[in-house]
Structure formats: C-alpha cells, structure tokens
C-alpha cells in the first residue's frame, strides 16, 4: 500500500541558506533512490513537504523528519492512502526572493500532486500559491 503525508514546518532560526540547500538536495537524492516521491519546498523560513511511497518507507522517513532539529512547529496537513502508483519522482525547490511572485511555477508542481484526490489537490494548490506569491 502506498500513502502520502504532508506537513508545513518552520526552519530553525540559525539555519543559513547553504544548510537549507543541503536539506533540499539530500532529500531529493535519497528519495529518488528509494522510490519516495513528492515535493519539498522552502520559502521565507517555512517548509512544505509531501512524501509518498510504500507504508514502511514513508513511516521510517517521516519519523526521522519529525525528529530533525533543523525545523520545528510541524503541522501535519494530511496522511492518506494513494490509489495511483506514484508521483513523477522527487522535487525540492528553494523559493528565493527572485522566484517569488511567479505564479506560473505552480504549474511545474502540478504533476507532483496528481495522485491525490481532487479536494486534496485543491487544498495543496492553495497552499502552494501562498508559498509562491
Ligand atoms: C524539512 C525537512 C525535510 C526533510 N525531508 C527529507 C526527505 O524527504 N528525505 C530524506 O531522506 N531526508 C529528509 N530530511 C532529513 C532527515 O530528517 C534526516 O536527516 C535524513 O533522512 C538522514 O537521516 P539519518 O542520518 O538518520 O539517515 C528532511 C529534513 C528536514 C528538516
């Protein structure tokens, strides 16, 4: 069985941009090698993440993420089974000042949320919009 977990969180204050880039890059590499798919975005001090995959793998990873000192105030948005096989791989992005206000980026992320049911896709789109503008 596959399922998806999504949350938002706040980065620990002391993190610099390089440390954030490292989190994003390492997540992308590890997840792509381990058949975990979804999306991890960072913008203005906040993370938004979806992880999707086999139950044990997702649980194992999520436990590690929950215990990671590099972020706090983790608010789980949903945790639900997924019918379709997978997202398109794993994607991480740092939304810098320059990249903000660029709503067309929303389309780049659309196919990473297609396995979700329609109402959840809508909710995620709204959250992404808030991240992007
Ligand atoms: C916001 C955030 C998201 C993370 N997402 C992932 C992820 O998707 N995949 C991953 O392997 N590690 C992710 N990590 C890092 C994990 O918490 C952990 O450091 C990593 O899995 C290595 O754990 P290990 O040294 O116990 O093997 C994330 C960390 C943070 C702070």
Short mmCIF file of N, CA, C and O and ligand atoms in Angstrom, two decimals:
data_model
loop_
_atom_site.label_atom_id
_atom_site.label_comp_id
_atom_site.label_asym_id
_atom_site.label_seq_id
_atom_site.Cartn_x
_atom_site.Cartn_y
_atom_site.Cartn_z
N UNK A 1 0.85 -1.20 0.00
CA UNK A 1 0.00 0.00 0.00
C UNK A 1 0.89 1.25 0.00
O UNK A 1 1.90 1.32 0.68
N UNK A 2 0.46 2.24 -0.77
CA UNK A 2 1.21 3.50 -0.80
C UNK A 2 0.38 4.58 -0.13
O UNK A 2 -0.85 4.55 -0.21
N UNK A 3 1.05 5.48 0.54
CA UNK A 3 0.31 6.63 1.01
C UNK A 3 1.13 7.90 1.08
O UNK A 3 2.35 7.85 0.89
N UNK A 4 0.46 9.01 1.30
CA UNK A 4 1.12 10.32 1.26
C UNK A 4 0.94 11.02 2.60
O UNK A 4 -0.12 10.94 3.22
N UNK A 5 2.01 11.69 3.04
CA UNK A 5 1.95 12.54 4.23
C UNK A 5 2.38 13.94 3.81
O UNK A 5 3.33 14.09 3.04
N UNK A 6 1.69 14.93 4.32
CA UNK A 6 2.06 16.30 4.02
C UNK A 6 2.06 17.15 5.29
O UNK A 6 1.24 16.92 6.18
N UNK A 7 2.99 18.06 5.36
CA UNK A 7 3.04 18.97 6.52
C UNK A 7 3.66 20.30 6.11
O UNK A 7 4.27 20.41 5.04
N UNK A 8 3.49 21.29 6.95
CA UNK A 8 4.28 22.52 6.88
C UNK A 8 5.06 22.64 8.18
O UNK A 8 4.63 22.10 9.21
N UNK A 9 6.21 23.31 8.13
CA UNK A 9 7.01 23.49 9.34
C UNK A 9 7.83 24.78 9.23
O UNK A 9 7.86 25.40 8.17
N UNK A 10 8.48 25.11 10.32
CA UNK A 10 9.30 26.32 10.36
C UNK A 10 10.75 25.95 10.57
O UNK A 10 11.06 25.15 11.47
N UNK A 11 11.60 26.51 9.73
CA UNK A 11 13.03 26.20 9.84
C UNK A 11 13.59 26.78 11.14
O UNK A 11 13.18 27.86 11.57
N UNK A 12 14.52 26.06 11.74
CA UNK A 12 15.23 26.56 12.92
C UNK A 12 15.96 27.85 12.53
O UNK A 12 16.57 27.92 11.47
N UNK A 13 15.89 28.82 13.38
CA UNK A 13 16.37 30.18 13.04
C UNK A 13 17.81 30.25 12.57
O UNK A 13 18.16 31.00 11.67
N UNK A 14 18.66 29.45 13.20
CA UNK A 14 20.09 29.57 12.91
C UNK A 14 20.51 29.03 11.54
O UNK A 14 21.65 29.19 11.14
N UNK A 15 19.60 28.39 10.82
CA UNK A 15 20.00 27.79 9.54
C UNK A 15 20.33 28.84 8.49
O UNK A 15 19.58 29.80 8.31
N UNK A 16 21.45 28.67 7.82
CA UNK A 16 21.75 29.58 6.71
C UNK A 16 21.30 28.93 5.39
O UNK A 16 20.89 27.77 5.35
N UNK A 17 21.38 29.72 4.30
CA UNK A 17 20.87 29.23 3.00
C UNK A 17 21.55 27.95 2.55
O UNK A 17 20.91 27.07 1.97
N UNK A 18 22.86 27.85 2.83
CA UNK A 18 23.59 26.65 2.40
C UNK A 18 23.05 25.41 3.12
O UNK A 18 22.88 24.35 2.52
N UNK A 19 22.75 25.57 4.40
CA UNK A 19 22.23 24.42 5.16
C UNK A 19 20.84 24.02 4.66
O UNK A 19 20.50 22.83 4.62
N UNK A 20 20.07 25.00 4.26
CA UNK A 20 18.75 24.70 3.71
C UNK A 20 18.89 24.00 2.36
O UNK A 20 18.23 22.99 2.09
N UNK A 21 19.78 24.52 1.52
CA UNK A 21 20.05 23.87 0.22
C UNK A 21 20.46 22.41 0.44
O UNK A 21 20.07 21.53 -0.32
N UNK A 22 21.26 22.17 1.47
CA UNK A 22 21.70 20.79 1.75
C UNK A 22 20.53 19.89 2.10
O UNK A 22 20.46 18.75 1.63
N UNK A 23 19.61 20.39 2.91
CA UNK A 23 18.42 19.59 3.27
C UNK A 23 17.66 19.23 2.00
O UNK A 23 17.29 18.08 1.77
N UNK A 24 17.45 20.25 1.14
CA UNK A 24 16.65 20.04 -0.07
C UNK A 24 17.33 19.05 -1.01
O UNK A 24 16.70 18.12 -1.52
N UNK A 25 18.62 19.25 -1.23
CA UNK A 25 19.37 18.41 -2.17
C UNK A 25 19.42 16.96 -1.67
O UNK A 25 19.13 16.02 -2.39
N UNK A 26 19.77 16.80 -0.37
CA UNK A 26 19.89 15.43 0.18
C UNK A 26 18.55 14.71 0.13
O UNK A 26 18.50 13.51 -0.15
N UNK A 27 17.47 15.44 0.42
CA UNK A 27 16.14 14.81 0.37
C UNK A 27 15.85 14.34 -1.04
O UNK A 27 15.36 13.22 -1.25
N UNK A 28 16.16 15.18 -2.03
CA UNK A 28 15.88 14.82 -3.41
C UNK A 28 16.66 13.57 -3.82
O UNK A 28 16.11 12.64 -4.41
N UNK A 29 17.93 13.53 -3.45
CA UNK A 29 18.77 12.39 -3.84
C UNK A 29 18.27 11.11 -3.15
O UNK A 29 18.02 10.10 -3.79
N UNK A 30 18.12 11.16 -1.83
CA UNK A 30 17.71 9.97 -1.07
C UNK A 30 16.35 9.47 -1.55
O UNK A 30 16.17 8.28 -1.81
N UNK A 31 15.41 10.37 -1.70
CA UNK A 31 14.05 9.96 -2.04
C UNK A 31 13.99 9.36 -3.44
O UNK A 31 13.32 8.35 -3.66
N UNK A 32 14.71 9.99 -4.37
CA UNK A 32 14.70 9.44 -5.73
C UNK A 32 15.34 8.06 -5.79
O UNK A 32 14.96 7.23 -6.60
N UNK A 33 16.30 7.81 -4.90
CA UNK A 33 16.94 6.49 -4.88
C UNK A 33 16.10 5.45 -4.15
O UNK A 33 16.35 4.26 -4.24
N UNK A 34 15.10 5.91 -3.39
CA UNK A 34 14.34 4.99 -2.55
C UNK A 34 12.86 4.93 -2.89
O UNK A 34 12.04 4.56 -2.04
N UNK A 35 12.54 5.32 -4.09
CA UNK A 35 11.16 5.22 -4.57
C UNK A 35 10.18 6.00 -3.67
O UNK A 35 9.07 5.58 -3.43
N UNK A 36 10.69 7.12 -3.14
CA UNK A 36 9.81 8.04 -2.40
C UNK A 36 9.62 9.26 -3.29
O UNK A 36 10.60 9.82 -3.78
N UNK A 37 8.39 9.63 -3.51
CA UNK A 37 8.13 10.69 -4.47
C UNK A 37 7.38 11.84 -3.78
O UNK A 37 6.89 11.69 -2.66
N UNK A 38 7.33 12.99 -4.45
CA UNK A 38 6.63 14.13 -3.87
C UNK A 38 7.37 15.43 -4.04
O UNK A 38 8.07 15.62 -5.03
N UNK A 39 7.26 16.28 -3.03
CA UNK A 39 7.67 17.67 -3.19
C UNK A 39 8.16 18.23 -1.85
O UNK A 39 7.55 17.99 -0.82
N UNK A 40 9.26 18.96 -1.89
CA UNK A 40 9.74 19.68 -0.70
C UNK A 40 10.10 21.10 -1.11
O UNK A 40 10.97 21.30 -1.95
N UNK A 41 9.41 22.07 -0.54
CA UNK A 41 9.68 23.47 -0.86
C UNK A 41 10.09 24.22 0.39
O UNK A 41 9.62 23.91 1.50
N UNK A 42 10.95 25.21 0.19
CA UNK A 42 11.32 26.10 1.29
C UNK A 42 11.08 27.52 0.83
O UNK A 42 11.45 27.90 -0.29
N UNK A 43 10.44 28.31 1.65
CA UNK A 43 10.25 29.72 1.32
C UNK A 43 10.12 30.54 2.60
O UNK A 43 9.34 30.18 3.49
N UNK A 44 10.91 31.59 2.69
CA UNK A 44 10.82 32.56 3.79
C UNK A 44 10.67 31.92 5.17
O UNK A 44 9.78 32.29 5.94
N UNK A 45 11.51 30.94 5.43
CA UNK A 45 11.54 30.35 6.77
C UNK A 45 10.62 29.16 6.99
O UNK A 45 10.58 28.61 8.08
N UNK A 46 9.87 28.80 5.95
CA UNK A 46 8.95 27.66 6.10
C UNK A 46 9.21 26.55 5.08
O UNK A 46 9.62 26.80 3.96
N UNK A 47 8.95 25.32 5.55
CA UNK A 47 8.99 24.17 4.64
C UNK A 47 7.57 23.71 4.35
O UNK A 47 6.69 23.79 5.22
N UNK A 48 7.37 23.22 3.13
CA UNK A 48 6.16 22.50 2.78
C UNK A 48 6.62 21.19 2.16
O UNK A 48 7.46 21.20 1.25
N UNK A 49 6.08 20.07 2.65
CA UNK A 49 6.53 18.79 2.11
C UNK A 49 5.39 17.81 1.90
O UNK A 49 4.44 17.75 2.67
N UNK A 50 5.52 17.05 0.81
CA UNK A 50 4.69 15.85 0.61
C UNK A 50 5.66 14.70 0.40
O UNK A 50 6.58 14.81 -0.42
N UNK A 51 5.48 13.61 1.15
CA UNK A 51 6.23 12.39 0.86
C UNK A 51 5.24 11.29 0.57
O UNK A 51 4.21 11.14 1.23
N UNK A 52 5.55 10.51 -0.46
CA UNK A 52 4.62 9.49 -0.94
C UNK A 52 5.42 8.24 -1.27
O UNK A 52 6.48 8.32 -1.88
N UNK A 53 4.91 7.10 -0.81
CA UNK A 53 5.60 5.84 -1.11
C UNK A 53 5.00 4.69 -0.33
O UNK A 53 3.91 4.81 0.24
N UNK A 54 5.74 3.56 -0.30
CA UNK A 54 5.29 2.39 0.45
C UNK A 54 5.21 2.73 1.94
O UNK A 54 6.07 3.46 2.46
N UNK A 55 4.19 2.17 2.60
CA UNK A 55 3.90 2.48 4.00
C UNK A 55 5.15 2.48 4.90
O UNK A 55 5.40 3.47 5.59
N UNK A 56 5.92 1.37 4.85
CA UNK A 56 7.05 1.28 5.78
C UNK A 56 8.10 2.35 5.50
O UNK A 56 8.65 2.94 6.42
N UNK A 57 8.34 2.56 4.21
CA UNK A 57 9.37 3.55 3.84
C UNK A 57 8.96 4.95 4.26
O UNK A 57 9.78 5.72 4.77
N UNK A 58 7.69 5.27 4.04
CA UNK A 58 7.21 6.61 4.38
C UNK A 58 7.24 6.81 5.90
O UNK A 58 7.70 7.84 6.39
N UNK A 59 6.80 5.79 6.65
CA UNK A 59 6.80 5.88 8.11
C UNK A 59 8.21 6.07 8.65
O UNK A 59 8.46 6.89 9.53
N UNK A 60 9.12 5.27 8.11
CA UNK A 60 10.52 5.30 8.54
C UNK A 60 11.11 6.70 8.33
O UNK A 60 11.72 7.28 9.24
N UNK A 61 10.87 7.24 7.14
CA UNK A 61 11.40 8.56 6.81
C UNK A 61 10.72 9.66 7.63
O UNK A 61 11.39 10.55 8.17
N UNK A 62 9.41 9.57 7.76
CA UNK A 62 8.67 10.63 8.45
C UNK A 62 9.11 10.73 9.91
O UNK A 62 9.22 11.82 10.46
N UNK A 63 9.39 9.58 10.54
CA UNK A 63 9.87 9.59 11.93
C UNK A 63 11.17 10.36 12.03
O UNK A 63 11.38 11.15 12.96
N UNK A 64 12.06 10.13 11.07
CA UNK A 64 13.33 10.85 11.09
C UNK A 64 13.10 12.35 10.91
O UNK A 64 13.72 13.17 11.59
N UNK A 65 12.23 12.68 9.97
CA UNK A 65 11.96 14.10 9.69
C UNK A 65 11.37 14.79 10.93
O UNK A 65 11.76 15.89 11.29
N UNK A 66 10.43 14.09 11.60
CA UNK A 66 9.79 14.68 12.79
C UNK A 66 10.82 14.99 13.88
O UNK A 66 10.65 15.93 14.66
N UNK A 67 11.87 14.16 13.94
CA UNK A 67 12.89 14.34 15.00
C UNK A 67 14.04 15.24 14.58
O UNK A 67 14.99 15.39 15.34
N UNK A 68 13.96 15.81 13.40
CA UNK A 68 15.07 16.61 12.89
C UNK A 68 15.07 18.00 13.54
O UNK A 68 14.08 18.73 13.46
N UNK A 69 16.20 18.35 14.20
CA UNK A 69 16.27 19.63 14.94
C UNK A 69 16.25 20.83 14.00
O UNK A 69 16.12 21.98 14.46
N UNK A 70 16.42 20.61 12.69
CA UNK A 70 16.53 21.75 11.77
C UNK A 70 15.20 22.40 11.43
O UNK A 70 15.15 23.38 10.70
N UNK A 71 14.11 21.85 11.95
CA UNK A 71 12.82 22.53 11.83
C UNK A 71 11.97 22.25 13.05
O UNK A 71 12.28 21.38 13.87
N UNK A 72 10.88 23.04 13.18
CA UNK A 72 10.01 22.91 14.38
C UNK A 72 8.57 23.27 13.99
O UNK A 72 8.31 23.65 12.83
N UNK A 73 7.69 23.21 14.96
CA UNK A 73 6.27 23.57 14.74
C UNK A 73 5.69 22.86 13.51
O UNK A 73 5.12 23.50 12.61
N UNK A 74 5.87 21.55 13.47
CA UNK A 74 5.42 20.77 12.32
C UNK A 74 3.91 20.58 12.39
O UNK A 74 3.38 20.09 13.39
N UNK A 75 3.24 21.04 11.38
CA UNK A 75 1.78 20.91 11.33
C UNK A 75 1.43 19.93 10.23
O UNK A 75 1.64 20.21 9.04
N UNK A 76 0.92 18.77 10.63
CA UNK A 76 0.56 17.77 9.61
C UNK A 76 -0.73 18.18 8.92
O UNK A 76 -1.72 18.52 9.57
N UNK A 77 -0.70 18.18 7.59
CA UNK A 77 -1.88 18.58 6.82
C UNK A 77 -2.74 17.38 6.46
O UNK A 77 -3.95 17.43 6.55
N UNK A 78 -2.12 16.31 6.03
CA UNK A 78 -2.87 15.08 5.78
C UNK A 78 -1.94 13.88 5.74
O UNK A 78 -0.72 14.02 5.60
N UNK A 79 -2.56 12.72 5.91
CA UNK A 79 -1.87 11.44 5.82
C UNK A 79 -2.91 10.50 5.24
O UNK A 79 -3.90 10.19 5.91
N UNK A 80 -2.76 10.11 3.98
CA UNK A 80 -3.83 9.32 3.39
C UNK A 80 -3.32 8.35 2.33
O UNK A 80 -2.30 8.61 1.67
N UNK A 81 -4.04 7.22 2.17
CA UNK A 81 -3.64 6.25 1.14
C UNK A 81 -3.79 6.87 -0.25
O UNK A 81 -4.63 7.75 -0.46
N UNK A 82 -2.97 6.38 -1.17
CA UNK A 82 -2.95 6.88 -2.53
C UNK A 82 -3.31 5.74 -3.46
O UNK A 82 -2.81 4.63 -3.29
N UNK A 83 -4.13 6.02 -4.43
CA UNK A 83 -4.53 4.94 -5.34
C UNK A 83 -3.52 4.76 -6.46
O UNK A 83 -3.09 3.67 -6.76
N UNK A 84 -3.14 5.88 -7.08
CA UNK A 84 -2.23 5.75 -8.22
C UNK A 84 -0.83 5.35 -7.77
O UNK A 84 -0.48 5.51 -6.61
N UNK A 85 -0.04 4.86 -8.71
CA UNK A 85 1.28 4.33 -8.40
C UNK A 85 2.25 5.36 -7.81
O UNK A 85 2.83 5.13 -6.77
N UNK A 86 2.48 6.48 -8.51
CA UNK A 86 3.47 7.38 -7.95
C UNK A 86 3.41 8.78 -8.53
O UNK A 86 2.77 9.03 -9.54
N UNK A 87 4.10 9.68 -7.88
CA UNK A 87 4.37 10.99 -8.46
C UNK A 87 5.47 10.81 -9.50
O UNK A 87 5.91 9.73 -9.76
N UNK A 88 5.95 11.89 -10.01
CA UNK A 88 6.95 11.89 -11.08
C UNK A 88 8.39 11.88 -10.57
O UNK A 88 9.27 12.41 -11.20
N UNK A 89 8.64 11.35 -9.40
CA UNK A 89 9.96 11.48 -8.81
C UNK A 89 9.91 12.53 -7.71
O UNK A 89 8.83 13.02 -7.38
N UNK A 90 11.07 12.83 -7.14
CA UNK A 90 11.06 13.79 -6.03
C UNK A 90 11.65 15.11 -6.46
O UNK A 90 12.64 15.17 -7.15
N UNK A 91 11.04 16.18 -6.01
CA UNK A 91 11.45 17.52 -6.42
C UNK A 91 11.59 18.40 -5.19
O UNK A 91 10.70 18.44 -4.34
N UNK A 92 12.73 19.08 -5.08
CA UNK A 92 12.93 20.05 -3.99
C UNK A 92 13.21 21.40 -4.61
O UNK A 92 13.92 21.50 -5.61
N UNK A 93 12.72 22.45 -4.00
CA UNK A 93 12.97 23.79 -4.52
C UNK A 93 13.11 24.81 -3.40
O UNK A 93 12.34 24.77 -2.43
N UNK A 94 14.06 25.67 -3.57
CA UNK A 94 14.24 26.82 -2.68
C UNK A 94 13.57 27.99 -3.39
O UNK A 94 14.00 28.39 -4.48
N UNK A 95 12.51 28.53 -2.82
CA UNK A 95 11.83 29.66 -3.45
C UNK A 95 12.51 30.93 -2.96
O UNK A 95 12.25 31.40 -1.85
N UNK A 96 13.41 31.47 -3.77
CA UNK A 96 14.17 32.64 -3.37
C UNK A 96 13.33 33.90 -3.61
O UNK A 96 12.28 33.84 -4.25
N UNK A 97 13.84 35.01 -3.13
CA UNK A 97 13.14 36.30 -3.35
C UNK A 97 12.84 36.51 -4.83
O UNK A 97 11.75 36.91 -5.20
N UNK A 98 13.85 36.22 -5.68
CA UNK A 98 13.70 36.44 -7.13
C UNK A 98 12.59 35.59 -7.73
O UNK A 98 11.95 35.98 -8.70
N UNK A 99 12.43 34.39 -7.18
CA UNK A 99 11.48 33.46 -7.78
C UNK A 99 10.05 33.68 -7.30
O UNK A 99 9.12 33.11 -7.84
N UNK A 100 9.92 34.51 -6.27
CA UNK A 100 8.58 34.73 -5.74
C UNK A 100 7.73 35.52 -6.74
O UNK A 100 8.23 36.07 -7.71
N UNK A 101 6.48 35.59 -6.50
CA UNK A 101 5.52 36.30 -7.36
C UNK A 101 5.48 35.71 -8.78
O UNK A 101 5.11 36.38 -9.72
N UNK A 102 5.92 34.48 -8.91
CA UNK A 102 5.92 33.84 -10.21
C UNK A 102 4.94 32.68 -10.18
O UNK A 102 5.30 31.53 -9.95
N UNK A 103 3.68 33.02 -10.36
CA UNK A 103 2.61 32.05 -10.19
C UNK A 103 2.70 30.91 -11.21
O UNK A 103 2.19 29.82 -10.98
N UNK A 104 3.39 31.15 -12.33
CA UNK A 104 3.48 30.09 -13.34
C UNK A 104 4.24 28.87 -12.81
O UNK A 104 4.11 27.77 -13.33
N UNK A 105 5.03 29.09 -11.74
CA UNK A 105 5.74 27.94 -11.15
C UNK A 105 4.78 26.90 -10.61
O UNK A 105 5.12 25.73 -10.48
N UNK A 106 3.59 27.35 -10.27
CA UNK A 106 2.59 26.43 -9.73
C UNK A 106 2.36 25.26 -10.68
O UNK A 106 2.19 24.13 -10.25
N UNK A 107 2.37 25.57 -11.98
CA UNK A 107 2.17 24.51 -12.97
C UNK A 107 3.29 23.47 -12.94
O UNK A 107 3.05 22.30 -13.19
N UNK A 108 4.52 23.93 -12.62
CA UNK A 108 5.64 22.97 -12.54
C UNK A 108 5.40 21.90 -11.49
O UNK A 108 5.91 20.80 -11.57
N UNK A 109 4.64 22.28 -10.45
CA UNK A 109 4.45 21.36 -9.34
C UNK A 109 3.20 20.50 -9.48
O UNK A 109 3.00 19.55 -8.74
N UNK A 110 2.36 20.86 -10.43
CA UNK A 110 1.06 20.22 -10.56
C UNK A 110 1.15 18.69 -10.65
O UNK A 110 0.44 17.97 -9.98
N UNK A 111 2.08 18.22 -11.48
CA UNK A 111 2.12 16.75 -11.66
C UNK A 111 2.68 16.02 -10.44
O UNK A 111 2.57 14.80 -10.35
N UNK A 112 3.25 16.75 -9.48
CA UNK A 112 3.72 16.10 -8.26
C UNK A 112 2.57 15.85 -7.28
O UNK A 112 2.75 15.18 -6.27
N UNK A 113 1.41 16.41 -7.58
CA UNK A 113 0.28 16.22 -6.65
C UNK A 113 -0.88 15.48 -7.29
O UNK A 113 -1.94 15.32 -6.69
N UNK A 114 -0.65 14.97 -8.50
CA UNK A 114 -1.76 14.36 -9.23
C UNK A 114 -2.30 13.06 -8.64
O UNK A 114 -3.42 12.66 -8.96
N UNK A 115 -1.51 12.38 -7.80
CA UNK A 115 -2.01 11.14 -7.21
C UNK A 115 -3.03 11.40 -6.10
O UNK A 115 -3.70 10.49 -5.64
N UNK A 116 -3.12 12.63 -5.66
CA UNK A 116 -4.05 12.95 -4.58
C UNK A 116 -5.47 13.08 -5.11
O UNK A 116 -5.67 13.39 -6.28
N UNK A 117 -6.45 12.86 -4.24
CA UNK A 117 -7.83 13.06 -4.67
C UNK A 117 -8.06 14.55 -4.94
O UNK A 117 -7.32 15.40 -4.46
N UNK A 118 -9.09 14.84 -5.70
CA UNK A 118 -9.30 16.22 -6.19
C UNK A 118 -9.38 17.27 -5.08
O UNK A 118 -8.72 18.30 -5.16
N UNK A 119 -10.19 17.03 -4.02
CA UNK A 119 -10.26 18.06 -2.98
C UNK A 119 -8.90 18.32 -2.32
O UNK A 119 -8.57 19.46 -1.99
N UNK A 120 -8.11 17.25 -2.16
CA UNK A 120 -6.79 17.43 -1.55
C UNK A 120 -5.86 18.18 -2.50
O UNK A 120 -5.08 19.03 -2.09
N UNK A 121 -5.96 17.87 -3.80
CA UNK A 121 -5.16 18.61 -4.79
C UNK A 121 -5.47 20.10 -4.71
O UNK A 121 -4.58 20.94 -4.78
N UNK A 122 -6.74 20.39 -4.55
CA UNK A 122 -7.16 21.80 -4.48
C UNK A 122 -6.53 22.48 -3.26
O UNK A 122 -6.00 23.58 -3.34
N UNK A 123 -6.61 21.77 -2.12
CA UNK A 123 -6.04 22.32 -0.88
C UNK A 123 -4.54 22.54 -1.04
O UNK A 123 -4.01 23.59 -0.65
N UNK A 124 -3.86 21.56 -1.63
CA UNK A 124 -2.41 21.68 -1.82
C UNK A 124 -2.09 22.84 -2.77
O UNK A 124 -1.17 23.61 -2.53
N UNK A 125 -2.87 22.97 -3.84
CA UNK A 125 -2.65 24.09 -4.78
C UNK A 125 -2.75 25.42 -4.07
O UNK A 125 -1.95 26.34 -4.31
N UNK A 126 -3.71 25.54 -3.18
CA UNK A 126 -3.88 26.80 -2.44
C UNK A 126 -2.68 27.08 -1.54
O UNK A 126 -2.22 28.22 -1.44
N UNK A 127 -2.18 26.03 -0.90
CA UNK A 127 -1.01 26.20 -0.04
C UNK A 127 0.20 26.59 -0.90
O UNK A 127 0.96 27.49 -0.55
N UNK A 128 0.35 25.93 -2.04
CA UNK A 128 1.49 26.24 -2.92
C UNK A 128 1.42 27.68 -3.41
O UNK A 128 2.43 28.36 -3.50
N UNK A 129 0.22 28.12 -3.69
CA UNK A 129 0.05 29.51 -4.15
C UNK A 129 0.56 30.47 -3.07
O UNK A 129 1.25 31.44 -3.35
N UNK A 130 0.21 30.15 -1.82
CA UNK A 130 0.66 31.00 -0.71
C UNK A 130 2.19 30.97 -0.59
O UNK A 130 2.80 31.96 -0.21
N UNK A 131 2.78 29.84 -0.95
CA UNK A 131 4.23 29.73 -0.90
C UNK A 131 4.89 30.53 -2.02
O UNK A 131 6.02 30.97 -1.88
N UNK A 132 4.19 30.68 -3.11
CA UNK A 132 4.82 31.23 -4.31
C UNK A 132 4.62 32.73 -4.50
O UNK A 132 5.31 33.33 -5.31
N UNK A 133 3.65 33.30 -3.82
CA UNK A 133 3.42 34.73 -4.03
C UNK A 133 3.53 35.52 -2.71
O UNK A 133 3.61 34.95 -1.67
C1 LIG B 1 12.17 19.93 6.48
C2 LIG B 1 12.96 18.68 6.31
C3 LIG B 1 12.60 17.76 5.33
C4 LIG B 1 13.33 16.60 5.14
N1 LIG B 1 12.96 15.74 4.16
C5 LIG B 1 13.70 14.65 3.93
C6 LIG B 1 13.35 13.76 2.89
O1 LIG B 1 12.36 13.93 2.18
N2 LIG B 1 14.16 12.68 2.67
C7 LIG B 1 15.27 12.45 3.43
O2 LIG B 1 15.96 11.46 3.20
N3 LIG B 1 15.61 13.26 4.43
C8 LIG B 1 14.85 14.36 4.69
N4 LIG B 1 15.21 15.19 5.71
C9 LIG B 1 16.38 14.86 6.53
C10 LIG B 1 16.02 13.82 7.60
O3 LIG B 1 15.43 14.45 8.69
C11 LIG B 1 17.32 13.07 8.06
O4 LIG B 1 18.27 13.99 8.45
C12 LIG B 1 17.87 12.21 6.94
O5 LIG B 1 16.89 11.31 6.50
C13 LIG B 1 19.13 11.42 7.35
O6 LIG B 1 18.83 10.66 8.46
P1 LIG B 1 19.90 9.57 9.02
O7 LIG B 1 21.20 10.31 9.17
O8 LIG B 1 19.30 9.11 10.30
O9 LIG B 1 19.96 8.50 7.99
C14 LIG B 1 14.47 16.36 5.94
C15 LIG B 1 14.81 17.27 6.94
C16 LIG B 1 14.08 18.42 7.13
C17 LIG B 1 14.49 19.39 8.20
#
